[in-house]
């Protein structure tokens, strides 16, 4: 019964993307605390805090990197400065540039800030000058000179009535500027290294400054002196004052004296009491592990990837935001400084990604670092897991979704558990006995009883897991390998366990995949405990990157650097199918649709969906710009996730059923519209019928409506009235259709009829404004000339029959005339030809054109007609002479030739010449009259 509900997948659509949004530089939080503004190359990205998604992206038109930006206090104006020395003012909610002006600085701007009234903008340049701009009146108000080196910090005094500006440059002093006189009032000297931040009290009487010289200084702004110097013992990048009206006893604040938080190179937040220079609270980070090579030794500033670079306060929500050197933004909630949200600005290269959680609510990601990152898909909030001391290479998740394992270059494997309720992840087990980097790992499938790892030391290890691995609390459980087996001659890239936990597959750089029998769990060295080799899969021309067991069949799938994926039989180890389509290495392969389809990802940045039965690539998904190392399908088989070396993670939804439903609804709508169109034609409501046909975007249906109009009574006026009532976009579509119809002899007359209406009633300038009008007209001209030539040949053919009939009458009348009678040719001159083609009445010519031109589509047919026409012209020239010979022969047989007969013959020849001249004149007149082209065509083509 389950197989009856099986549907092949046909397409996936990207539902969510986790992309880089911050690569270093300034970070600012809006006053309403809903958005985070941060730089990323030539863009300023606006991140919505509640969802963790980028809602706006401000990008420079010249693609120049943004050196600094500032958001006004009222959250309305965003100003950016680029390396091109341009200042741009943005309406960031609409992502529109409202004003752009040239900065007077000679080299790029390093710092920017708005005053509390959002009317003045201060810019500090690398040229040592500070300039103030009136944003409302749009002019430069001040040019402050005197700083030495780059002005990397500018800050207005919170009390704007004082009109004071603070700045700091390479001389490590803090300059106080009076904006009324444009003079430097004083230089506050205390630091011996770069001043990184300033924080003012609510009253504006005191200020705290921080520097990379590992001290913080408390200043009395009334006396402009330093009242306290606090040694912090780390390079301080940010300082923030704690609110005085809040109970902060959880972080050591016991009185209402001045307290401040520092963020620096050690990566932790610390709370200091200014009056005593004492640290009252130090933040504790989980699983703090020193970097590789520094164990047991002293770490230096900047060695810890968690070192902090910015510290921002969010007073309305009582939060603090810290930015790390790894471009992570963490929000801490007061009063306990507990982690509330964490956003990863830059993931670097994604090496592996897996779904995690009971309902695939999270994903765990291995990036090009020693930390693991667990993202909550709903908010993009991230947990960063510390434990490994070198780059994590591979991941695997147990089928229940709460337990996962990781392996890394530090030669170790770790087992992690997620709490189902809180979503917090902790490390529960660790093992380390490989001699080289561990490149792949996999769990058992039926029960959390063991895991298997493969390493660059060419060995496979089986690790037994304790029974209480899912409930253990406390210290890490040490794992020991039950058995070690040398499996390949080169690095092992992938291992997989069969659904019944009895078989193991391994793939290696030695171009082979191998099948092993897993022994029963037991003590190391027990009989039957180790894997036994069953067979070898040979056929790949380069290293095997991934192996995977089918969930239903006794087959194994493998992918290789030779650009192919193969399906192998577990019975005789033969290759059953080969899937070719990637242009580069195939890095991952997984089964979907209950084992009937495959998903593969490659170094070409593509993900392909294959149907195994037909060997067909159903869909190619292109959403990455680099190698797709990570590929995983959800347990419910309705989602997949991919991770690439371009630092992008994409979550895909299966949209097969949605697209089928949309296609079915579209077909039903088409049927209803076709029926409505038929009813409108039957009721002769041509305007509505034509509009409906154009909306369906079906040129043949539109042509049917045009023909129905032309077949009705008073067709010309009806067609004209109908076409002129159409909308502009409908006329554009009609002109596009005419260019197509005109290429076919069967529909060219309908196209010319429509064009005649458009060219007659629309000015050339108006026609040229239509989308693609020039291209359509260029396509119309050569086919129109070809149709005119055909009409000319048809006119000549029809005139030849008329001419022959008239000559036959002339010949017959002369044979019965007496010797003294003269032939009367008035009937010939006044007679009307049976076929007339005119611009007024061309029904007969249209009928002949349709019949005669059906076989004249190709140039060979045109050549054949030219030969026939030449033959007919030769017959035409001979006809009068032959007729005259017959007549003369008859008269000679009954009479004697005399002078009167000679004069009669001369009269007949004269009359024949006059008739021929008159017919030629009529033919040229009729031809010109029937094929006259509208003069506006020449205007448009010129």
GROMACS .gro file of C-alpha atoms in nm, residues 499-744:
model
  246
  499UNK     CA    1   2.020  -0.028   0.728
  500UNK     CA    2   2.044  -0.358   0.919
  501UNK     CA    3   2.382  -0.275   1.080
  502UNK     CA    4   2.542  -0.586   0.930
  503UNK     CA    5   2.744  -0.439   0.645
  504UNK     CA    6   2.995  -0.160   0.612
  505UNK     CA    7   3.104   0.017   0.292
  506UNK     CA    8   3.412   0.233   0.252
  507UNK     CA    9   3.534   0.455  -0.031
  508UNK     CA   10   3.890   0.572  -0.077
  509UNK     CA   11   4.126   0.775  -0.290
  510UNK     CA   12   4.262   0.445  -0.426
  511UNK     CA   13   3.960   0.445  -0.668
  512UNK     CA   14   3.793   0.151  -0.497
  513UNK     CA   15   3.494   0.097  -0.275
  514UNK     CA   16   3.487  -0.206  -0.045
  515UNK     CA   17   3.216  -0.401   0.131
  516UNK     CA   18   3.275  -0.537   0.483
  517UNK     CA   19   3.085  -0.762   0.717
  518UNK     CA   20   3.050  -0.612   1.065
  519UNK     CA   21   3.107  -0.855   1.355
  520UNK     CA   22   2.896  -0.860   1.669
  521UNK     CA   23   2.993  -0.612   1.943
  522UNK     CA   24   3.233  -0.756   2.194
  523UNK     CA   25   3.561  -0.704   2.364
  524UNK     CA   26   3.852  -0.595   2.147
  525UNK     CA   27   4.023  -0.891   1.997
  526UNK     CA   28   3.724  -1.123   2.041
  527UNK     CA   29   3.656  -1.362   1.753
  528UNK     CA   30   3.428  -1.211   1.493
  529UNK     CA   31   3.448  -0.866   1.644
  530UNK     CA   32   3.623  -0.701   1.351
  531UNK     CA   33   3.499  -0.628   0.997
  532UNK     CA   34   3.567  -0.893   0.731
  533UNK     CA   35   3.616  -0.803   0.368
  534UNK     CA   36   3.336  -0.935   0.143
  535UNK     CA   37   3.407  -0.775  -0.191
  536UNK     CA   38   3.561  -0.488  -0.385
  537UNK     CA   39   3.383  -0.253  -0.624
  538UNK     CA   40   3.616  -0.160  -0.909
  539UNK     CA   41   3.526   0.071  -1.195
  540UNK     CA   42   3.587   0.431  -1.097
  541UNK     CA   43   3.879   0.597  -1.269
  542UNK     CA   44   3.956   0.836  -0.984
  543UNK     CA   45   3.912   0.851  -0.609
  544UNK     CA   46   3.575   0.763  -0.452
  545UNK     CA   47   3.432   1.054  -0.253
  546UNK     CA   48   3.112   0.905  -0.109
  547UNK     CA   49   2.931   0.573  -0.063
  548UNK     CA   50   2.571   0.517   0.044
  549UNK     CA   51   2.346   0.210   0.098
  550UNK     CA   52   2.000   0.197  -0.054
  551UNK     CA   53   1.725   0.197   0.214
  552UNK     CA   54   1.524  -0.071   0.027
  553UNK     CA   55   1.739  -0.259  -0.226
  554UNK     CA   56   2.060  -0.456  -0.202
  555UNK     CA   57   2.260  -0.197  -0.390
  556UNK     CA   58   2.532   0.052  -0.306
  557UNK     CA   59   2.573   0.397  -0.461
  558UNK     CA   60   2.910   0.564  -0.499
  559UNK     CA   61   3.035   0.895  -0.636
  560UNK     CA   62   3.381   0.970  -0.765
  561UNK     CA   63   3.620   1.240  -0.879
  562UNK     CA   64   3.585   1.104  -1.232
  563UNK     CA   65   3.251   1.291  -1.258
  564UNK     CA   66   3.026   0.984  -1.238
  565UNK     CA   67   2.803   0.813  -0.986
  566UNK     CA   68   2.758   0.437  -0.997
  567UNK     CA   69   2.513   0.183  -0.862
  568UNK     CA   70   2.661  -0.152  -0.751
  569UNK     CA   71   2.507  -0.489  -0.677
  570UNK     CA   72   2.579  -0.631  -0.332
  571UNK     CA   73   2.540  -0.984  -0.469
  572UNK     CA   74   2.811  -1.001  -0.734
  573UNK     CA   75   2.974  -0.654  -0.684
  574UNK     CA   76   2.904  -0.560  -1.045
  575UNK     CA   77   2.816  -0.213  -1.171
  576UNK     CA   78   2.444  -0.190  -1.244
  577UNK     CA   79   2.416   0.171  -1.362
  578UNK     CA   80   2.636   0.471  -1.426
  579UNK     CA   81   2.509   0.827  -1.396
  580UNK     CA   82   2.699   1.082  -1.602
  581UNK     CA   83   2.619   1.451  -1.601
  582UNK     CA   84   2.849   1.641  -1.371
  583UNK     CA   85   3.143   1.823  -1.526
  584UNK     CA   86   3.364   1.774  -1.221
  585UNK     CA   87   3.402   1.556  -0.913
  586UNK     CA   88   3.083   1.418  -0.758
  587UNK     CA   89   3.133   1.481  -0.387
  588UNK     CA   90   2.813   1.352  -0.221
  589UNK     CA   91   2.535   1.108  -0.302
  590UNK     CA   92   2.214   1.022  -0.113
  591UNK     CA   93   1.901   0.816  -0.181
  592UNK     CA   94   1.557   0.983  -0.182
  593UNK     CA   95   1.201   0.883  -0.276
  594UNK     CA   96   1.233   0.549  -0.090
  595UNK     CA   97   1.542   0.449  -0.280
  596UNK     CA   98   1.404   0.517  -0.630
  597UNK     CA   99   1.593   0.841  -0.689
  598UNK     CA  100   1.938   0.985  -0.618
  599UNK     CA  101   2.068   1.327  -0.525
  600UNK     CA  102   2.427   1.413  -0.614
  601UNK     CA  103   2.637   1.724  -0.558
  602UNK     CA  104   2.961   1.814  -0.730
  603UNK     CA  105   3.257   2.044  -0.754
  604UNK     CA  106   3.078   2.231  -1.033
  605UNK     CA  107   2.838   2.380  -0.776
  606UNK     CA  108   2.543   2.181  -0.909
  607UNK     CA  109   2.299   1.946  -0.738
  608UNK     CA  110   2.133   1.688  -0.962
  609UNK     CA  111   1.824   1.474  -0.909
  610UNK     CA  112   1.831   1.133  -1.085
  611UNK     CA  113   1.567   0.869  -1.143
  612UNK     CA  114   1.734   0.531  -1.107
  613UNK     CA  115   1.495   0.333  -1.326
  614UNK     CA  116   1.538   0.553  -1.633
  615UNK     CA  117   1.895   0.671  -1.565
  616UNK     CA  118   1.762   1.020  -1.631
  617UNK     CA  119   1.865   1.348  -1.469
  618UNK     CA  120   1.527   1.493  -1.374
  619UNK     CA  121   1.645   1.829  -1.244
  620UNK     CA  122   1.963   2.031  -1.206
  621UNK     CA  123   1.971   2.282  -0.921
  622UNK     CA  124   2.215   2.571  -0.948
  623UNK     CA  125   2.240   2.779  -0.631
  624UNK     CA  126   2.610   2.766  -0.542
  625UNK     CA  127   2.925   2.913  -0.690
  626UNK     CA  128   3.176   2.660  -0.557
  627UNK     CA  129   3.214   2.297  -0.448
  628UNK     CA  130   2.905   2.154  -0.276
  629UNK     CA  131   3.065   1.951   0.005
  630UNK     CA  132   2.750   1.908   0.214
  631UNK     CA  133   2.430   1.730   0.104
  632UNK     CA  134   2.167   1.574   0.329
  633UNK     CA  135   1.798   1.480   0.298
  634UNK     CA  136   1.550   1.511   0.583
  635UNK     CA  137   1.403   1.204   0.747
  636UNK     CA  138   1.056   1.285   0.613
  637UNK     CA  139   1.208   1.316   0.265
  638UNK     CA  140   1.045   1.653   0.195
  639UNK     CA  141   1.355   1.872   0.239
  640UNK     CA  142   1.724   1.871   0.169
  641UNK     CA  143   2.011   2.095   0.270
  642UNK     CA  144   2.330   2.180   0.081
  643UNK     CA  145   2.648   2.351   0.198
  644UNK     CA  146   2.913   2.489  -0.032
  645UNK     CA  147   3.264   2.626  -0.027
  646UNK     CA  148   3.110   2.965  -0.119
  647UNK     CA  149   3.003   2.995   0.248
  648UNK     CA  150   2.635   2.951   0.162
  649UNK     CA  151   2.390   2.704   0.315
  650UNK     CA  152   2.067   2.644   0.122
  651UNK     CA  153   1.757   2.465   0.249
  652UNK     CA  154   1.544   2.317  -0.031
  653UNK     CA  155   1.179   2.217  -0.021
  654UNK     CA  156   1.028   1.946  -0.241
  655UNK     CA  157   0.783   2.138  -0.462
  656UNK     CA  158   0.677   1.851  -0.685
  657UNK     CA  159   0.319   1.834  -0.557
  658UNK     CA  160   0.288   2.212  -0.552
  659UNK     CA  161   0.401   2.241  -0.913
  660UNK     CA  162   0.170   1.959  -1.021
  661UNK     CA  163  -0.123   2.131  -0.851
  662UNK     CA  164  -0.031   2.461  -1.015
  663UNK     CA  165   0.001   2.295  -1.355
  664UNK     CA  166  -0.336   2.127  -1.314
  665UNK     CA  167  -0.498   2.454  -1.208
  666UNK     CA  168  -0.335   2.627  -1.505
  667UNK     CA  169  -0.469   2.365  -1.745
  668UNK     CA  170  -0.817   2.396  -1.599
  669UNK     CA  171  -0.798   2.772  -1.633
  670UNK     CA  172  -0.684   2.734  -1.994
  671UNK     CA  173  -0.977   2.509  -2.070
  672UNK     CA  174  -1.221   2.757  -1.918
  673UNK     CA  175  -1.069   3.045  -2.111
  674UNK     CA  176  -1.077   2.848  -2.435
  675UNK     CA  177  -1.443   2.778  -2.381
  676UNK     CA  178  -1.508   3.144  -2.301
  677UNK     CA  179  -1.319   3.242  -2.616
  678UNK     CA  180  -1.529   3.007  -2.824
  679UNK     CA  181  -1.846   3.157  -2.677
  680UNK     CA  182  -1.727   3.511  -2.748
  681UNK     CA  183  -1.650   3.424  -3.111
  682UNK     CA  184  -1.991   3.263  -3.148
  683UNK     CA  185  -2.154   3.576  -3.007
  684UNK     CA  186  -1.929   3.790  -3.232
  685UNK     CA  187  -1.784   3.983  -2.938
  686UNK     CA  188  -1.456   4.019  -3.114
  687UNK     CA  189  -1.296   4.281  -2.889
  688UNK     CA  190  -1.330   4.068  -2.575
  689UNK     CA  191  -1.228   3.759  -2.769
  690UNK     CA  192  -0.914   3.927  -2.899
  691UNK     CA  193  -0.818   4.059  -2.556
  692UNK     CA  194  -0.870   3.715  -2.402
  693UNK     CA  195  -0.664   3.545  -2.672
  694UNK     CA  196  -0.377   3.792  -2.620
  695UNK     CA  197  -0.391   3.735  -2.243
  696UNK     CA  198  -0.352   3.361  -2.307
  697UNK     CA  199  -0.034   3.444  -2.504
  698UNK     CA  200  -0.134   3.207  -2.781
  699UNK     CA  201  -0.049   3.356  -3.124
  700UNK     CA  202  -0.244   3.090  -3.313
  701UNK     CA  203  -0.558   3.164  -3.112
  702UNK     CA  204  -0.516   3.537  -3.178
  703UNK     CA  205  -0.478   3.459  -3.549
  704UNK     CA  206  -0.803   3.265  -3.538
  705UNK     CA  207  -0.983   3.566  -3.394
  706UNK     CA  208  -0.831   3.798  -3.658
  707UNK     CA  209  -0.948   3.565  -3.936
  708UNK     CA  210  -1.294   3.550  -3.785
  709UNK     CA  211  -1.310   3.930  -3.791
  710UNK     CA  212  -1.191   3.947  -4.152
  711UNK     CA  213  -1.449   3.692  -4.265
  712UNK     CA  214  -1.737   3.894  -4.124
  713UNK     CA  215  -1.932   4.164  -4.306
  714UNK     CA  216  -1.771   4.506  -4.324
  715UNK     CA  217  -1.448   4.335  -4.220
  716UNK     CA  218  -1.217   4.631  -4.274
  717UNK     CA  219  -1.406   4.874  -4.050
  718UNK     CA  220  -1.468   4.606  -3.788
  719UNK     CA  221  -1.099   4.511  -3.775
  720UNK     CA  222  -1.000   4.877  -3.749
  721UNK     CA  223  -1.245   4.950  -3.467
  722UNK     CA  224  -1.142   4.638  -3.275
  723UNK     CA  225  -0.767   4.691  -3.296
  724UNK     CA  226  -0.780   5.058  -3.199
  725UNK     CA  227  -0.966   4.975  -2.877
  726UNK     CA  228  -0.687   4.748  -2.753
  727UNK     CA  229  -0.457   4.853  -2.469
  728UNK     CA  230  -0.097   4.950  -2.529
  729UNK     CA  231   0.045   4.621  -2.400
  730UNK     CA  232  -0.201   4.428  -2.616
  731UNK     CA  233  -0.094   4.621  -2.925
  732UNK     CA  234   0.269   4.543  -2.841
  733UNK     CA  235   0.186   4.172  -2.825
  734UNK     CA  236  -0.009   4.198  -3.152
  735UNK     CA  237   0.287   4.358  -3.328
  736UNK     CA  238   0.508   4.075  -3.200
  737UNK     CA  239   0.261   3.817  -3.333
  738UNK     CA  240   0.247   3.991  -3.673
  739UNK     CA  241   0.622   3.954  -3.712
  740UNK     CA  242   0.574   3.577  -3.673
  741UNK     CA  243   0.264   3.548  -3.892
  742UNK     CA  244   0.432   3.741  -4.173
  743UNK     CA  245   0.693   3.468  -4.217
  744UNK     CA  246   0.426   3.223  -4.340
   0.00000   0.00000   0.00000
